Short mmCIF file of C-alpha atoms in Angstrom, two decimals:
data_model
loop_
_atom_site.label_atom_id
_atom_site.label_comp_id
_atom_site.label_asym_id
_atom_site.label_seq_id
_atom_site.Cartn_x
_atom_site.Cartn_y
_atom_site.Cartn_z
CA UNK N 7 94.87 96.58 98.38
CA UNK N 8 98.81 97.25 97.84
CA UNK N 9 101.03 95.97 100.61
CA UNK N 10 104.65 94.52 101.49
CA UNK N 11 105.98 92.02 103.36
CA UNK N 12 109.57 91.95 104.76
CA UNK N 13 109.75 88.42 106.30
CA UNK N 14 112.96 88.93 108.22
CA UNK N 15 113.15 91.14 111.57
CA UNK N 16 116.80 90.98 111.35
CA UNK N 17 119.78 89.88 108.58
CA UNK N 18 123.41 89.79 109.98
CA UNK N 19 126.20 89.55 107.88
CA UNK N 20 129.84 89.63 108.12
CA UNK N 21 131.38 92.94 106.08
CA UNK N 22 132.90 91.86 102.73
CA UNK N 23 130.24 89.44 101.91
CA UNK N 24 127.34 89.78 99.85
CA UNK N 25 123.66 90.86 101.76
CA UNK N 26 120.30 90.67 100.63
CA UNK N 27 116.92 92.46 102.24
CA UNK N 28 114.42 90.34 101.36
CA UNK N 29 110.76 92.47 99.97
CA UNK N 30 107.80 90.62 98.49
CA UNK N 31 104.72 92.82 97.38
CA UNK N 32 101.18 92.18 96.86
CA UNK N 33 99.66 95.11 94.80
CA UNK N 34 96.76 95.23 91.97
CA UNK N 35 98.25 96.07 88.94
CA UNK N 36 101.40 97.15 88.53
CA UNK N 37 103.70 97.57 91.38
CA UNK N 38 105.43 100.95 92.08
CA UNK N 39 108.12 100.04 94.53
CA UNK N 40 110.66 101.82 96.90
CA UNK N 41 113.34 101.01 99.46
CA UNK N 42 114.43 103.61 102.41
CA UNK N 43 117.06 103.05 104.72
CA UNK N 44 116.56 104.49 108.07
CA UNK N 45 119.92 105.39 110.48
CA UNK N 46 119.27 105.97 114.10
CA UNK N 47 117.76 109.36 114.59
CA UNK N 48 117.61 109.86 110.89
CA UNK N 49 114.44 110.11 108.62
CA UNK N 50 113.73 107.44 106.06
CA UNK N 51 116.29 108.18 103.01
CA UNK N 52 115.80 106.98 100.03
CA UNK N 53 117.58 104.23 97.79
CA UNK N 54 116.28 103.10 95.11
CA UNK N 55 112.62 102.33 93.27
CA UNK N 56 111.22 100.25 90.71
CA UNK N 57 108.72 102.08 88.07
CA UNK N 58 109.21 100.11 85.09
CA UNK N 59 112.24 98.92 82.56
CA UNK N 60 114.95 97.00 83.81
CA UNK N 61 114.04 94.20 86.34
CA UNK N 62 117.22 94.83 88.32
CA UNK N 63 117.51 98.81 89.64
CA UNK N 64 120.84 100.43 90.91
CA UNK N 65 120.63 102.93 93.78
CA UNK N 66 122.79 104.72 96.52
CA UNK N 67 125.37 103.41 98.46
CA UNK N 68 126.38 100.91 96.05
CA UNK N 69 122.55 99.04 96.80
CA UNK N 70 120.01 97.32 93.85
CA UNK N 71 117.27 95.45 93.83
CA UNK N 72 115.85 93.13 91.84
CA UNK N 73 112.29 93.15 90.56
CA UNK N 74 111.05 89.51 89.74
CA UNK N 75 107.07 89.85 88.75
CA UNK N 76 106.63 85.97 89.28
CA UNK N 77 107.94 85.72 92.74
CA UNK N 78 106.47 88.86 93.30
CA UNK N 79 109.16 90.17 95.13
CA UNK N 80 111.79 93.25 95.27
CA UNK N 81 115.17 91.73 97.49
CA UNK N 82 117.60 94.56 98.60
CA UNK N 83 121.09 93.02 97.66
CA UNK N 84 124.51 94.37 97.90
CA UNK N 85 127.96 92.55 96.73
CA UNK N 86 129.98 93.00 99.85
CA UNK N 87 128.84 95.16 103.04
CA UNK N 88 130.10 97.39 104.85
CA UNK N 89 130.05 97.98 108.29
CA UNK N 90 128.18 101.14 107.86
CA UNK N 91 125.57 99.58 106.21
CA UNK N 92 123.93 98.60 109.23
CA UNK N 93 120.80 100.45 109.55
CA UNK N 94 116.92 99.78 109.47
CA UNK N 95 115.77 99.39 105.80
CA UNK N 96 112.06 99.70 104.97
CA UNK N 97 110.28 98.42 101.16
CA UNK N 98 107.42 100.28 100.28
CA UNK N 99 104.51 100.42 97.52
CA UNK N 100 102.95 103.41 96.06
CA UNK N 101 99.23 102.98 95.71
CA UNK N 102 98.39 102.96 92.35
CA UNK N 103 94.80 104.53 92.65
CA UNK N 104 96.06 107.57 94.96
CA UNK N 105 99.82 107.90 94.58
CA UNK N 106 100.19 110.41 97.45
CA UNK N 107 99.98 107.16 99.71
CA UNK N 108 103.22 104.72 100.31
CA UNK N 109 102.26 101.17 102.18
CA UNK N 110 105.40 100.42 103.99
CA UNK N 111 106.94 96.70 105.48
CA UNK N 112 107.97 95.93 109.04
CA UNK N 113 111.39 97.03 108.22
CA UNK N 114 114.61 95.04 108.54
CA UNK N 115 117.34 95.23 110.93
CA UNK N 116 120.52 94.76 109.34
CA UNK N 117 123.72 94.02 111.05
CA UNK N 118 127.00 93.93 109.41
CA UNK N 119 130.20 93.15 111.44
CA UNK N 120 133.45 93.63 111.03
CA UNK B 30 121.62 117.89 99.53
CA UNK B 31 118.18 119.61 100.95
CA UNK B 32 116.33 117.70 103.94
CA UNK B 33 113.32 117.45 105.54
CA UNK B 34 113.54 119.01 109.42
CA UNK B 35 111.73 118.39 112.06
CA UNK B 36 111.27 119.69 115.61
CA UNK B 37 110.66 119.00 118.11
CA UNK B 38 112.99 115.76 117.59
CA UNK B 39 111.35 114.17 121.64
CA UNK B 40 107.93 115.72 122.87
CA UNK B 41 106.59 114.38 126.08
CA UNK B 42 103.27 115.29 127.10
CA UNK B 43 100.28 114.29 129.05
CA UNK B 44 97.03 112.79 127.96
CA UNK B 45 94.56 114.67 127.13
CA UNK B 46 96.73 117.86 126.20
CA UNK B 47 97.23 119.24 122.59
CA UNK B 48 100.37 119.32 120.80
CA UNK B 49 101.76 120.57 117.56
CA UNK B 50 104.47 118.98 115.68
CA UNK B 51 106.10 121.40 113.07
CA UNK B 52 108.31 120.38 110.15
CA UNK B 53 109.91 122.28 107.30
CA UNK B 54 109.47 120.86 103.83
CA UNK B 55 112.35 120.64 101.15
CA UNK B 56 111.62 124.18 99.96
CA UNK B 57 110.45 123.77 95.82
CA UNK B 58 107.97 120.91 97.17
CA UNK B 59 104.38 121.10 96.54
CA UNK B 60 103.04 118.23 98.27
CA UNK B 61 103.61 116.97 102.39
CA UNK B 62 102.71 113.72 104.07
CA UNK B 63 102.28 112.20 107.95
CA UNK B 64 103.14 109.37 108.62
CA UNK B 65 103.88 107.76 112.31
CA UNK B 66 105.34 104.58 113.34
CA UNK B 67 104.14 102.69 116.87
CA UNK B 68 107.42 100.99 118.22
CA UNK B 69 107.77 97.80 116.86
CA UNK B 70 105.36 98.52 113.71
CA UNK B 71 104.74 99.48 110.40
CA UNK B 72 105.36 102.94 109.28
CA UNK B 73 101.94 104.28 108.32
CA UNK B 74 100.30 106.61 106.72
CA UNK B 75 98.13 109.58 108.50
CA UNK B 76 97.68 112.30 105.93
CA UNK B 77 98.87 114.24 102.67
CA UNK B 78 98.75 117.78 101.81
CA UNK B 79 98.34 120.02 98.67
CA UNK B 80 97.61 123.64 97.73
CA UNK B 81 96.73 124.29 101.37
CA UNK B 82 94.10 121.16 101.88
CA UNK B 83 94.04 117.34 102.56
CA UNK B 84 94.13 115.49 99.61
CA UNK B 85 93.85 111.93 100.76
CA UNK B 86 93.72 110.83 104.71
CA UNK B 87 93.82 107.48 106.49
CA UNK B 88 91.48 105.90 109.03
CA UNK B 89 93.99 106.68 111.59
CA UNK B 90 93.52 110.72 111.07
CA UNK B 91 90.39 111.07 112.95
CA UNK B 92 89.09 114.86 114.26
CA UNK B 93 91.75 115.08 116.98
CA UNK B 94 94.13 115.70 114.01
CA UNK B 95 94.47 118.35 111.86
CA UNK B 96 97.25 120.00 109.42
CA UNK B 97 98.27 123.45 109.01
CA UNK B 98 100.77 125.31 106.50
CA UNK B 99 100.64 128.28 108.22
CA UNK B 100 102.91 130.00 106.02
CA UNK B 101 105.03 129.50 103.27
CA UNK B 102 107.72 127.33 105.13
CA UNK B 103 106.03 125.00 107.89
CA UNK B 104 103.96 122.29 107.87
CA UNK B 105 102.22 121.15 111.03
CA UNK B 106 100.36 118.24 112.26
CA UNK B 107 98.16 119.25 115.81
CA UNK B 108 96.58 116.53 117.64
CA UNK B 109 93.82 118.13 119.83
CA UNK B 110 93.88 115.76 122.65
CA UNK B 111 96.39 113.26 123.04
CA UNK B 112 96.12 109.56 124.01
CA UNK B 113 98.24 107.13 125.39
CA UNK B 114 98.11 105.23 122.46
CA UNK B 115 98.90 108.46 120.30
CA UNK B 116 102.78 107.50 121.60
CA UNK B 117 104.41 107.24 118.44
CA UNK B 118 107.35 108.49 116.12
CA UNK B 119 105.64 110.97 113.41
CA UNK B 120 107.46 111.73 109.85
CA UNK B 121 106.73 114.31 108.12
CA UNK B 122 107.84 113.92 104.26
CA UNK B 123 107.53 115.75 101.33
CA UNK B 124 107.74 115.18 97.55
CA UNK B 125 108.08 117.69 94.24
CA UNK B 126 105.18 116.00 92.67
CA UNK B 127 102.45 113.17 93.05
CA UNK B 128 104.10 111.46 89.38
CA UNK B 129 104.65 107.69 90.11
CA UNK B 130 108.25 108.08 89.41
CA UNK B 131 109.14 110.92 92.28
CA UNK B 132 109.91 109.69 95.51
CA UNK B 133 109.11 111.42 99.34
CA UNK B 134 111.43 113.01 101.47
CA UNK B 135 111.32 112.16 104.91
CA UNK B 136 112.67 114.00 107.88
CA UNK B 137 114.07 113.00 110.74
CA UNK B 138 110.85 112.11 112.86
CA UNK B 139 109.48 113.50 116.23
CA UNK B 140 108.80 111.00 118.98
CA UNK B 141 105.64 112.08 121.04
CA UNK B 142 105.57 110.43 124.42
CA UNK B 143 102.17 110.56 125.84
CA UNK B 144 101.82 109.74 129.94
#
């Protein structure tokens, strides 16, 4: 079965400095992965995934993520935040053996102040 | 850039009643989703949707659900007769293609209130 884990409910973090969304994934085979931010009464939007190639993936808004197959995990990170950064952000998973599926985390809370 | 709408964006309604949530797809798309989130939980996945039939469907989408593309713009989830536990936010989303590499579009959600 594919799933993620996001083991924080919230992140805060002062604007300027760096942030990281922390994603780990548990898939068979390999792992197709997304992030979505989500702003208050706003759909998901989408970042950034992870298919294959380069271990660290650049996205919108200035966000990457870094795939690291032996920790199994796929951390949000951004150099320095801004305030309007602060939103819900969500990793998900395609399922490799029906790819119309996504297995989303928990979500994270992030709060950047000024 | 084109979005994924959704109305209504609150529905409150009483057990046992049907509703219909409606949302318009990003218009070259081929393939729409449900999904619905339970406050404090993981978005999940209800349902996907090509060439006018399911295509793969949760445990979650039981016979009180059902999908529609009635025409060549909406896409509709119905839930026959609500529950209390039914009280969710619902996504719609939509993607070009089922390729590994394209992503979904999500819309803005509906929040059904059941009482």
């Amino acid at each position: 079965a594919q799933s993620v884990a996001q083991p924080e409910d919230q992140v805060n973090v002062a604007e300027g400095n760096p942030l990281t969304v922390k994603c780990t994934y548990s898939v068979s085979g390999n792992p197709y992965l997304f992030w979505y931010v989500q702003y208050p009464n706003r759909g998901l939007q989408f970042l950034l995934k992870y298919i294959t190639g380069d271990n660290l993936v650049k996205g919108s808004y200035g966000f990457e993520a870094e795939f690291n197959k032996s920790q199994t995990s796929f951390h949000l990170k951004k150099p320095s935040a801004l305030v309007s950064d602060s939103a819900l952000y969500f990793c998900a998973v395609r399922d490799i053996y029906n790819f119309n599926k996504f297995y989303f985390g928990s979500g994270t809370k992030l709060n950047v102040k000024p | 850039e084109p979005e994924v709408t959704q109305t209504p964006s609150h529905q409150v309604t009483q057990m046992g009643q049907e509703v219909i949530l409606r949302c318009v797809p990003i218009s070259n798309h081929l393939y729409f989703y449900w999904y619905r989130q339970i406050l404090g939980q993981k978005v999940e996945f209800l349902v996907s949707f090509y060439n006018n039939e399911i295509s793969e469907k949760s445990e979650i989408f039981d016979d009180q659900f059902s999908v529609e593309r009635p025409d060549g713009s909406n896409f509709t989830l119905k839930i026959r007769s609500t529950k209390l536990e039914d009280s969710a936010m619902y996504f719609c989303a939509s993607s070009e293609s089922e390729v590994l590499s394209y992503e979904q579009y999500f819309g803005p959600g509906t929040r059904l209130t059941v009482t």
